[in-house]
Amino acid sequence: MVDFNQANPYENIRILVLEDESHIRQIIVRLLRQIGFRLIHEAANGADGFKELLRVNPQVILCDIHMEPIDGLNFLRKLRSLGKPEFTRVPVIFLTADAERGTVVEAKDLRVDGYLVKPVSPKQLKQRLDAVLFPAPN
Amino acid sequence: MLTRRWVMFCVLALAVLCGSGGISYWVYHAQRDELVSDAGHELTDATVAFTQALNSVFEPALTLGGTVADSGIRHAPPNQWPTLFFAIATGPVRQFEQMNGAFLGFPDGRFLHVQDLEVAGPKRATGGDRTSRGIYRRIIDTPAINPRGRWQVYDPQTGRAKMSPRVTQAYDPRTRNWYRQVAADGRAHWTDVYQFASSRRLGVTYAQPIFNPDGSLWAVLGVDLSLGSLSQTLLTTSSALAQAADIVFATDLADSVLGHPELASDTTEIRSSTSEFLERYRDPTSFESLAPRQLKEGPPLQMVEAEGRSYLTTKADLDPARAMPMQIYLARDLEQVLAAARAVVYRNVLFAFVAVVVFGVVASYAVKLQVEMALRRQAEAELIEARDIAEAATQAKSTFLATMSHEIRTPMNGVMSMAELLGLTRLDGEQRRMARIIIDSATALLTIINDILDFSKIEAGKLEIEAVEFSLMSVVGGSAELLAPRAEAKGLDLVVHNDPSLIDLRLGDPTRLRQILLNLGGNAVKFTDEGRIDIRVRRIEDVPEATDSAERLRFEVTDTGIGLNEEQRARLFQAFVQADSSTSRKYGGTGLGLSICQRLTELMGGSIGVDSEPGAGSTFWFELPLAAVGDAPPRYPDDLSAASVALVGLSDRVAEVAELYLRATGIERIDRFAAAGEAAGERTLWILRCGAGRLAPEDLGGIEGRIAFLGYRGELADLSPDLKSRASALLTVPVSRNGLWRAVAIGLGLRPAEEIEVQQRDDMAFAPPPVEEARAAGALVLVAEDNETNQVVVRQMLGRMGFACEIAENGAVALERLSEASGYGLLLTDVNMPVMDGFELARAVRAREGEDADRLPIVALTADALAGTEERCAEAGMDGYLTKPIDSRKLGALLAGHLPQGLALRRQVEQAAAVDEEAAAEAAPAIDWDPEIFDPATLTETFGALDEEAKELIRGASAAWPGRIFEIEAGLAAGDVKRARDAAHSLKGAALSVGAKRLGRIAADLQDYLDDGDLDMAGIMAELLPSTLEEFQELLPKIMAL
């Protein structure tokens, strides 16, 4: 799907960011712009995120865990149960300050595609996104 | 693993065996003493039985003695003694086998003797004087005068005695041992064993005195007892006691053997040399010698070692008062005793072994069973998991197929229509090729979608086969014509060989026949890079029932392509399978086509197959029962036999088929020329193969007569005007029978020459007449269509074909127009419209028409090519239907059929007026927003560029969207699902057509959720619409500025 002749492979990728702290959200969005994303959609919690998901049909999702009223884990659970291939297959990366073992295990059981612990460097974020967006052959 | 288990099992069995053996052996030793002791008791018990048995041997003698003594015989006068004695003794002597005789010896020498010489058994038969058998009596009553005495023979039958001539020696009892012993001490005696003089039998004599009342000796009574019966008794008793003893024998007090079981059976030997025989028992090493000696001392039960064996031995003395004084010896061979014990041990060992084996087998089976059960449980679990996965996959697949085919059809609508329109504009060769590629690709894509739908229908058993009349020639020829562009593109020859002797009208399902032919033909073209595709139809001669109405026809599609090996042939008709996986990469396709063909032929009562070799091409064939209608093969209505035809530059196969077709209608004079340069002379018709570089105007120099060019459509289109002007007819590849015949008719002047220009596709690039002009001619098309894009597409398409139209956005509006104005020659109506749908519209129109009015042709436009659509259309009074995306050829055919009055009104378009297509291709503008909100590519693909018309479409369409969203919200709020759904459907169509992808997708999802009855999700989707529309509207100024 990716045209590597194109200067910016992230240009046409729709990414959805779920983060309740607005300044952190701004930082993440800025990081994503640096990487090359143009089509960035934002939501402040799982409930809004869910609607935005249905609306924009993102190709990748960055998601905080501790949010109200619907947290990241429940958001992911709901997403995977939607029964539409485009939603059950969209990669989701958790971006959270929570490194508790129980949370990580729960996230893993939900088959999350990535788990990054804040604070995250631009390089880490890019590596993780590349891994889910442009998986190497095999 | 199995081996190891068996080894373990063997070791275990061995261990158990050894163990049980050891235990048994220990038991055996522990029991040995007890066994010996038991055997001793048994022996002792047996002696009682033997004693009693032997007593009974001797008892008669003692009893007789008592009887004679008590009889008072001695008181009788002496002359009565013989009578009285014989009366007493004859009975016992006869009765008791062992009693050989009884006698009385008197002190004065008198002697009375009763003797049994009767044959009463084998013993006696072998000995004695044959003439002297019977009971003999001897009377010596006057010893002084007749010491020999006299003999009588007693006849037991008559009870009388008569004199016997028998003469024996003189006998004096007083000289005899038995008498002397008794006389000496006045006591009863048993003599030693001796042989009886009379019978030579071995025996003893019992003698007892009988005294006078004064105490003097009256007489000595003697009884001879044969010892043969002694041995016989031992033998009998021994067997009666079931071998309680292994050896039994009796001895007298001097240890001489008197009775032995062996003696009972060996009387001959005994008779001849008894003493010698008895010697054997005198051998000091024999058991019979050793036992008496050893048992003289010590306990009555002893172990006697003799001849290498051990005998448990006991003895018993007979009571002298009741029998002859003697001893009985009983012995058991210790070996025999212990053998029994060993047998028990062996039995135990055997039992243990059997038990171990049985246990082992059972155990190993149990283990095996356990293992198998475990494996099976595991396999079951895997199967269940696999099933769950498969079911989930199937569910996902059907959902996917359902949504995908629908989702793809919508954008395909635009692609196909626009590509068709593009093809109608004036294009040069290269542009035409590109347009064709677009159309071919889109067609291929639609084919795949239709395949999938077909396959699903067949799988679900929902596909029904028609039986209608159809023309074989037009179905086969038409299919071939559809294949022609692709065959042309690949430079392949395409030949249709339709047996001219076949009756053309048939009863069957032309749609499905065409589908199979197109599929097989399409494959043939796809897999052939050079050479020829040969489609052949013929009768199967050797089917007996073919003489009935349902004649079987064989259709063959032969190619010169890559061919198939055996394995590939075997897998070919399976669903989703292609010859090999690399094939799908190289050639594409769903792999469903052949599977569908197979199922279709089966549904039609036929069969399908393939003959092929790798590299040598393939022949795909199918055979169908297709009943003929009528009884004659077609001929051209006019007589063409006068014609002479020349075939120039045709390949052998094409020329062969053409010649066949010509001859079928009576044309005899046919010549073939390899190239135009060689051809000269006059003919009724010259048929020349045209094509790139094949023909030049100067080649036609030597030719006189009418000319028809044969070529693919593209080749015909590319003919230079010089050449084209010479043609009286154009024939397309594959050469068809009717085309050929018509061309000959033109050559003969029976028909006017074709208007060559009209035959071209690009001559359909007309402009429509003004609406009022069309209305006046009754040639105005009314289009009922709610979707804006489709409105544009239909209007453009009709316009290009030279027809004017009016658009009504729903059925109600259309009906209104029809009642308000006249001049409509055709109604094209979408099926699915708000307010009034196509079916309602058609019914209303028909109802309004009544019976007398002119019937307005109505043709449906439907995006849902579902089963039953045709029936529903017919029911509603429609004349046909077209599926979207609309195929311009079908639309053209339809217009020509239903609206012939419009043909004359078409306006020719100047070449210069053609759209600048190249500029349009470059038109997709650069954007700096999310293409999901608005993608201009959608419309530039349709319109060539985002021109004012396109912008107007966007503006107009988007202006209606807030209303649609309001409808959706209102419908949902009021619980009116249909209202919401219709609005969503409309919004989806409009938004996607214009390029508002996100809005369109949300509307599509909303519609899906409504269809699924998921109102919660539908509500959520509806909430998303306003913000998404807003997003679009914000962008609208930018879009208009492009």
mmCIF file of N, CA and C in Angstrom, chain B residues 475-560:
data_model
loop_
_atom_site.group_PDB
_atom_site.id
_atom_site.type_symbol
_atom_site.label_atom_id
_atom_site.label_comp_id
_atom_site.label_asym_id
_atom_site.label_seq_id
_atom_site.Cartn_x
_atom_site.Cartn_y
_atom_site.Cartn_z
ATOM 1 N N VAL B 475 -26.621 -17.079 -30.031
ATOM 2 C CA VAL B 475 -26.008 -17.186 -28.707
ATOM 3 C C VAL B 475 -24.520 -17.488 -28.834
ATOM 4 N N VAL B 476 -24.202 -18.458 -29.692
ATOM 5 C CA VAL B 476 -22.793 -18.832 -29.839
ATOM 6 C C VAL B 476 -22.015 -17.696 -30.506
ATOM 7 N N GLY B 477 -22.619 -17.153 -31.597
ATOM 8 C CA GLY B 477 -21.960 -16.057 -32.303
ATOM 9 C C GLY B 477 -21.820 -14.833 -31.422
ATOM 10 N N GLY B 478 -22.901 -14.543 -30.668
ATOM 11 C CA GLY B 478 -22.861 -13.380 -29.795
ATOM 12 C C GLY B 478 -21.793 -13.523 -28.720
ATOM 13 N N SER B 479 -21.687 -14.722 -28.169
ATOM 14 C CA SER B 479 -20.651 -14.948 -27.166
ATOM 15 C C SER B 479 -19.280 -14.727 -27.774
ATOM 16 N N ALA B 480 -19.099 -15.270 -28.972
ATOM 17 C CA ALA B 480 -17.806 -15.141 -29.627
ATOM 18 C C ALA B 480 -17.491 -13.672 -29.905
ATOM 19 N N GLU B 481 -18.504 -12.924 -30.270
ATOM 20 C CA GLU B 481 -18.288 -11.502 -30.547
ATOM 21 C C GLU B 481 -17.805 -10.764 -29.298
ATOM 22 N N LEU B 482 -18.352 -11.192 -28.168
ATOM 23 C CA LEU B 482 -17.912 -10.561 -26.926
ATOM 24 C C LEU B 482 -16.464 -10.909 -26.601
ATOM 25 N N LEU B 483 -16.042 -12.064 -27.071
ATOM 26 C CA LEU B 483 -14.656 -12.470 -26.818
ATOM 27 C C LEU B 483 -13.698 -11.794 -27.801
ATOM 28 N N ALA B 484 -14.268 -11.379 -28.931
ATOM 29 C CA ALA B 484 -13.438 -10.895 -30.031
ATOM 30 C C ALA B 484 -12.473 -9.763 -29.637
ATOM 31 N N PRO B 485 -12.924 -8.747 -28.904
ATOM 32 C CA PRO B 485 -11.986 -7.668 -28.597
ATOM 33 C C PRO B 485 -10.739 -8.164 -27.874
ATOM 34 N N ARG B 486 -10.931 -9.105 -26.932
ATOM 35 C CA ARG B 486 -9.774 -9.607 -26.197
ATOM 36 C C ARG B 486 -8.887 -10.477 -27.085
ATOM 37 N N ALA B 487 -9.546 -11.254 -27.943
ATOM 38 C CA ALA B 487 -8.759 -12.083 -28.855
ATOM 39 C C ALA B 487 -7.967 -11.178 -29.815
ATOM 40 N N GLU B 488 -8.620 -10.101 -30.254
ATOM 41 C CA GLU B 488 -7.959 -9.154 -31.144
ATOM 42 C C GLU B 488 -6.750 -8.545 -30.445
ATOM 43 N N ALA B 489 -6.962 -8.145 -29.203
ATOM 44 C CA ALA B 489 -5.880 -7.505 -28.466
ATOM 45 C C ALA B 489 -4.674 -8.417 -28.346
ATOM 46 N N LYS B 490 -4.901 -9.712 -28.274
ATOM 47 C CA LYS B 490 -3.791 -10.639 -28.133
ATOM 48 C C LYS B 490 -3.324 -11.185 -29.480
ATOM 49 N N GLY B 491 -3.956 -10.711 -30.571
ATOM 50 C CA GLY B 491 -3.541 -11.162 -31.897
ATOM 51 C C GLY B 491 -3.910 -12.602 -32.173
ATOM 52 N N LEU B 492 -4.975 -13.063 -31.593
ATOM 53 C CA LEU B 492 -5.384 -14.457 -31.787
ATOM 54 C C LEU B 492 -6.443 -14.537 -32.881
ATOM 55 N N ASP B 493 -6.467 -15.668 -33.567
ATOM 56 C CA ASP B 493 -7.525 -15.952 -34.498
ATOM 57 C C ASP B 493 -8.705 -16.478 -33.694
ATOM 58 N N LEU B 494 -9.892 -16.043 -34.070
ATOM 59 C CA LEU B 494 -11.062 -16.546 -33.365
ATOM 60 C C LEU B 494 -11.998 -17.158 -34.388
ATOM 61 N N VAL B 495 -12.321 -18.437 -34.225
ATOM 62 C CA VAL B 495 -13.138 -19.145 -35.206
ATOM 63 C C VAL B 495 -14.351 -19.735 -34.508
ATOM 64 N N VAL B 496 -15.505 -19.524 -35.150
ATOM 65 C CA VAL B 496 -16.699 -20.198 -34.646
ATOM 66 C C VAL B 496 -17.157 -21.164 -35.716
ATOM 67 N N HIS B 497 -17.217 -22.398 -35.355
ATOM 68 C CA HIS B 497 -17.618 -23.425 -36.302
ATOM 69 C C HIS B 497 -18.919 -24.031 -35.806
ATOM 70 N N ASN B 498 -20.003 -23.444 -36.337
ATOM 71 C CA ASN B 498 -21.323 -23.865 -35.922
ATOM 72 C C ASN B 498 -21.855 -24.783 -37.007
ATOM 73 N N ASP B 499 -21.951 -26.062 -36.722
ATOM 74 C CA ASP B 499 -22.340 -27.042 -37.736
ATOM 75 C C ASP B 499 -23.596 -26.582 -38.485
ATOM 76 N N PRO B 500 -23.486 -26.301 -39.811
ATOM 77 C CA PRO B 500 -24.624 -25.729 -40.550
ATOM 78 C C PRO B 500 -25.794 -26.697 -40.659
ATOM 79 N N SER B 501 -25.575 -27.968 -40.396
ATOM 80 C CA SER B 501 -26.683 -28.912 -40.526
ATOM 81 C C SER B 501 -27.532 -28.972 -39.260
ATOM 82 N N LEU B 502 -27.139 -28.191 -38.259
ATOM 83 C CA LEU B 502 -27.905 -28.201 -37.014
ATOM 84 C C LEU B 502 -29.137 -27.310 -37.140
ATOM 85 N N ILE B 503 -30.219 -27.776 -36.561
ATOM 86 C CA ILE B 503 -31.404 -26.926 -36.474
ATOM 87 C C ILE B 503 -31.076 -25.804 -35.502
ATOM 88 N N ASP B 504 -31.402 -24.589 -35.906
ATOM 89 C CA ASP B 504 -30.887 -23.455 -35.139
ATOM 90 C C ASP B 504 -31.703 -23.149 -33.892
ATOM 91 N N LEU B 505 -33.006 -23.279 -33.992
ATOM 92 C CA LEU B 505 -33.833 -22.932 -32.835
ATOM 93 C C LEU B 505 -33.816 -24.067 -31.830
ATOM 94 N N ARG B 506 -33.563 -23.682 -30.589
ATOM 95 C CA ARG B 506 -33.430 -24.695 -29.541
ATOM 96 C C ARG B 506 -34.217 -24.274 -28.322
ATOM 97 N N LEU B 507 -34.492 -25.253 -27.483
ATOM 98 C CA LEU B 507 -35.181 -24.975 -26.240
ATOM 99 C C LEU B 507 -34.166 -25.127 -25.102
ATOM 100 N N GLY B 508 -33.972 -24.075 -24.337
ATOM 101 C CA GLY B 508 -32.979 -24.165 -23.271
ATOM 102 C C GLY B 508 -32.827 -22.827 -22.596
ATOM 103 N N ASP B 509 -31.692 -22.680 -21.887
ATOM 104 C CA ASP B 509 -31.440 -21.447 -21.150
ATOM 105 C C ASP B 509 -30.299 -20.690 -21.829
ATOM 106 N N PRO B 510 -30.616 -19.755 -22.731
ATOM 107 C CA PRO B 510 -29.560 -19.076 -23.494
ATOM 108 C C PRO B 510 -28.619 -18.276 -22.591
ATOM 109 N N THR B 511 -29.172 -17.706 -21.516
ATOM 110 C CA THR B 511 -28.325 -16.904 -20.621
ATOM 111 C C THR B 511 -27.199 -17.759 -20.037
ATOM 112 N N ARG B 512 -27.578 -18.930 -19.567
ATOM 113 C CA ARG B 512 -26.574 -19.794 -18.928
ATOM 114 C C ARG B 512 -25.634 -20.403 -19.954
ATOM 115 N N LEU B 513 -26.168 -20.700 -21.143
ATOM 116 C CA LEU B 513 -25.312 -21.226 -22.203
ATOM 117 C C LEU B 513 -24.267 -20.177 -22.567
ATOM 118 N N ARG B 514 -24.718 -18.924 -22.683
ATOM 119 C CA ARG B 514 -23.800 -17.843 -23.019
ATOM 120 C C ARG B 514 -22.761 -17.687 -21.910
ATOM 121 N N GLN B 515 -23.242 -17.807 -20.687
ATOM 122 C CA GLN B 515 -22.334 -17.656 -19.550
ATOM 123 C C GLN B 515 -21.215 -18.703 -19.590
ATOM 124 N N ILE B 516 -21.580 -19.924 -19.894
ATOM 125 C CA ILE B 516 -20.569 -20.992 -19.940
ATOM 126 C C ILE B 516 -19.607 -20.740 -21.094
ATOM 127 N N LEU B 517 -20.179 -20.396 -22.275
ATOM 128 C CA LEU B 517 -19.329 -20.152 -23.440
ATOM 129 C C LEU B 517 -18.362 -19.005 -23.175
ATOM 130 N N LEU B 518 -18.888 -17.960 -22.556
ATOM 131 C CA LEU B 518 -18.030 -16.807 -22.284
ATOM 132 C C LEU B 518 -16.942 -17.168 -21.295
ATOM 133 N N ASN B 519 -17.307 -17.975 -20.326
ATOM 134 C CA ASN B 519 -16.306 -18.358 -19.341
ATOM 135 C C ASN B 519 -15.199 -19.197 -19.955
ATOM 136 N N LEU B 520 -15.611 -20.234 -20.690
ATOM 137 C CA LEU B 520 -14.606 -21.103 -21.309
ATOM 138 C C LEU B 520 -13.796 -20.332 -22.341
ATOM 139 N N GLY B 521 -14.513 -19.509 -23.145
ATOM 140 C CA GLY B 521 -13.834 -18.712 -24.160
ATOM 141 C C GLY B 521 -12.892 -17.707 -23.529
ATOM 142 N N GLY B 522 -13.372 -17.100 -22.448
ATOM 143 C CA GLY B 522 -12.544 -16.123 -21.757
ATOM 144 C C GLY B 522 -11.272 -16.755 -21.232
ATOM 145 N N ASN B 523 -11.418 -17.933 -20.654
ATOM 146 C CA ASN B 523 -10.234 -18.652 -20.185
ATOM 147 C C ASN B 523 -9.287 -18.941 -21.338
ATOM 148 N N ALA B 524 -9.883 -19.390 -22.448
ATOM 149 C CA ALA B 524 -9.054 -19.756 -23.596
ATOM 150 C C ALA B 524 -8.232 -18.548 -24.052
ATOM 151 N N VAL B 525 -8.887 -17.404 -24.132
ATOM 152 C CA VAL B 525 -8.166 -16.198 -24.554
ATOM 153 C C VAL B 525 -7.105 -15.846 -23.523
ATOM 154 N N LYS B 526 -7.492 -15.953 -22.267
ATOM 155 C CA LYS B 526 -6.594 -15.559 -21.188
ATOM 156 C C LYS B 526 -5.311 -16.391 -21.190
ATOM 157 N N PHE B 527 -5.448 -17.688 -21.449
ATOM 158 C CA PHE B 527 -4.293 -18.573 -21.318
ATOM 159 C C PHE B 527 -3.608 -18.871 -22.648
ATOM 160 N N THR B 528 -3.994 -18.141 -23.697
ATOM 161 C CA THR B 528 -3.372 -18.379 -24.994
ATOM 162 C C THR B 528 -2.650 -17.105 -25.445
ATOM 163 N N ASP B 529 -1.378 -17.232 -25.761
ATOM 164 C CA ASP B 529 -0.620 -16.050 -26.167
ATOM 165 C C ASP B 529 -0.478 -15.952 -27.669
ATOM 166 N N GLU B 530 -0.537 -17.082 -28.358
ATOM 167 C CA GLU B 530 -0.544 -16.989 -29.807
ATOM 168 C C GLU B 530 -1.267 -18.201 -30.372
ATOM 169 N N GLY B 531 -1.789 -18.003 -31.577
ATOM 170 C CA GLY B 531 -2.505 -19.103 -32.202
ATOM 171 C C GLY B 531 -3.971 -18.786 -32.343
ATOM 172 N N ARG B 532 -4.824 -19.698 -31.889
ATOM 173 C CA ARG B 532 -6.215 -19.637 -32.299
ATOM 174 C C ARG B 532 -7.137 -20.098 -31.188
ATOM 175 N N ILE B 533 -8.314 -19.518 -31.165
ATOM 176 C CA ILE B 533 -9.381 -20.014 -30.312
ATOM 177 C C ILE B 533 -10.473 -20.525 -31.242
ATOM 178 N N ASP B 534 -10.875 -21.738 -31.018
ATOM 179 C CA ASP B 534 -11.792 -22.401 -31.927
ATOM 180 C C ASP B 534 -13.028 -22.804 -31.133
ATOM 181 N N ILE B 535 -14.169 -22.206 -31.490
ATOM 182 C CA ILE B 535 -15.396 -22.576 -30.787
ATOM 183 C C ILE B 535 -16.239 -23.396 -31.746
ATOM 184 N N ARG B 536 -16.604 -24.583 -31.305
ATOM 185 C CA ARG B 536 -17.257 -25.488 -32.243
ATOM 186 C C ARG B 536 -18.524 -26.049 -31.616
ATOM 187 N N VAL B 537 -19.559 -26.141 -32.445
ATOM 188 C CA VAL B 537 -20.799 -26.734 -31.965
ATOM 189 C C VAL B 537 -21.171 -27.847 -32.914
ATOM 190 N N ARG B 538 -21.418 -29.020 -32.341
ATOM 191 C CA ARG B 538 -21.844 -30.121 -33.206
ATOM 192 C C ARG B 538 -22.763 -31.056 -32.440
ATOM 193 N N ARG B 539 -23.337 -31.930 -33.203
ATOM 194 C CA ARG B 539 -24.271 -32.897 -32.643
ATOM 195 C C ARG B 539 -23.469 -34.102 -32.172
ATOM 196 N N ILE B 540 -23.915 -34.724 -31.090
ATOM 197 C CA ILE B 540 -23.306 -35.996 -30.684
ATOM 198 C C ILE B 540 -24.075 -37.101 -31.365
ATOM 199 N N GLU B 541 -23.385 -37.823 -32.260
ATOM 200 C CA GLU B 541 -24.090 -38.773 -33.115
ATOM 201 C C GLU B 541 -24.472 -40.040 -32.378
ATOM 202 N N ASP B 542 -23.611 -40.457 -31.474
ATOM 203 C CA ASP B 542 -23.757 -41.829 -30.974
ATOM 204 C C ASP B 542 -24.559 -41.919 -29.675
ATOM 205 N N VAL B 543 -25.441 -40.973 -29.472
ATOM 206 C CA VAL B 543 -26.292 -41.098 -28.291
ATOM 207 C C VAL B 543 -27.668 -41.537 -28.739
ATOM 208 N N PRO B 544 -28.102 -42.718 -28.343
ATOM 209 C CA PRO B 544 -29.336 -43.299 -28.875
ATOM 210 C C PRO B 544 -30.564 -42.414 -28.617
ATOM 211 N N GLU B 545 -30.702 -41.887 -27.422
ATOM 212 C CA GLU B 545 -31.913 -41.124 -27.113
ATOM 213 C C GLU B 545 -31.903 -39.745 -27.756
ATOM 214 N N ALA B 546 -30.771 -39.449 -28.461
ATOM 215 C CA ALA B 546 -30.684 -38.148 -29.112
ATOM 216 C C ALA B 546 -31.718 -38.000 -30.229
ATOM 217 N N THR B 547 -32.247 -39.121 -30.694
ATOM 218 C CA THR B 547 -33.260 -39.037 -31.743
ATOM 219 C C THR B 547 -34.539 -38.411 -31.207
ATOM 220 N N ASP B 548 -34.689 -38.420 -29.891
ATOM 221 C CA ASP B 548 -35.850 -37.760 -29.289
ATOM 222 C C ASP B 548 -35.695 -36.252 -29.410
ATOM 223 N N SER B 549 -36.610 -35.581 -28.773
ATOM 224 C CA SER B 549 -36.617 -34.123 -28.895
ATOM 225 C C SER B 549 -35.341 -33.516 -28.308
ATOM 226 N N ALA B 550 -34.840 -34.089 -27.212
ATOM 227 C CA ALA B 550 -33.683 -33.493 -26.549
ATOM 228 C C ALA B 550 -32.391 -33.974 -27.181
ATOM 229 N N GLU B 551 -32.076 -33.418 -28.325
ATOM 230 C CA GLU B 551 -30.824 -33.756 -28.992
ATOM 231 C C GLU B 551 -29.663 -33.222 -28.168
ATOM 232 N N ARG B 552 -28.623 -34.014 -28.019
ATOM 233 C CA ARG B 552 -27.477 -33.548 -27.246
ATOM 234 C C ARG B 552 -26.479 -32.868 -28.168
ATOM 235 N N LEU B 553 -26.079 -31.675 -27.790
ATOM 236 C CA LEU B 553 -25.090 -30.937 -28.570
ATOM 237 C C LEU B 553 -23.807 -30.840 -27.771
ATOM 238 N N ARG B 554 -22.721 -30.859 -28.523
ATOM 239 C CA ARG B 554 -21.425 -30.751 -27.877
ATOM 240 C C ARG B 554 -20.797 -29.425 -28.276
ATOM 241 N N PHE B 555 -20.401 -28.668 -27.279
ATOM 242 C CA PHE B 555 -19.742 -27.388 -27.489
ATOM 243 C C PHE B 555 -18.277 -27.563 -27.110
ATOM 244 N N GLU B 556 -17.401 -27.127 -28.008
ATOM 245 C CA GLU B 556 -15.976 -27.268 -27.715
ATOM 246 C C GLU B 556 -15.289 -25.917 -27.851
ATOM 247 N N VAL B 557 -14.464 -25.613 -26.895
ATOM 248 C CA VAL B 557 -13.647 -24.406 -26.998
ATOM 249 C C VAL B 557 -12.195 -24.861 -26.964
ATOM 250 N N THR B 558 -11.551 -24.761 -28.110
ATOM 251 C CA THR B 558 -10.185 -25.272 -28.233
ATOM 252 C C THR B 558 -9.222 -24.096 -28.330
ATOM 253 N N ASP B 559 -8.144 -24.181 -27.583
ATOM 254 C CA ASP B 559 -7.141 -23.121 -27.685
ATOM 255 C C ASP B 559 -5.785 -23.720 -27.980
ATOM 256 N N THR B 560 -4.846 -22.860 -28.279
ATOM 257 C CA THR B 560 -3.469 -23.308 -28.519
ATOM 258 C C THR B 560 -2.593 -22.750 -27.407
#
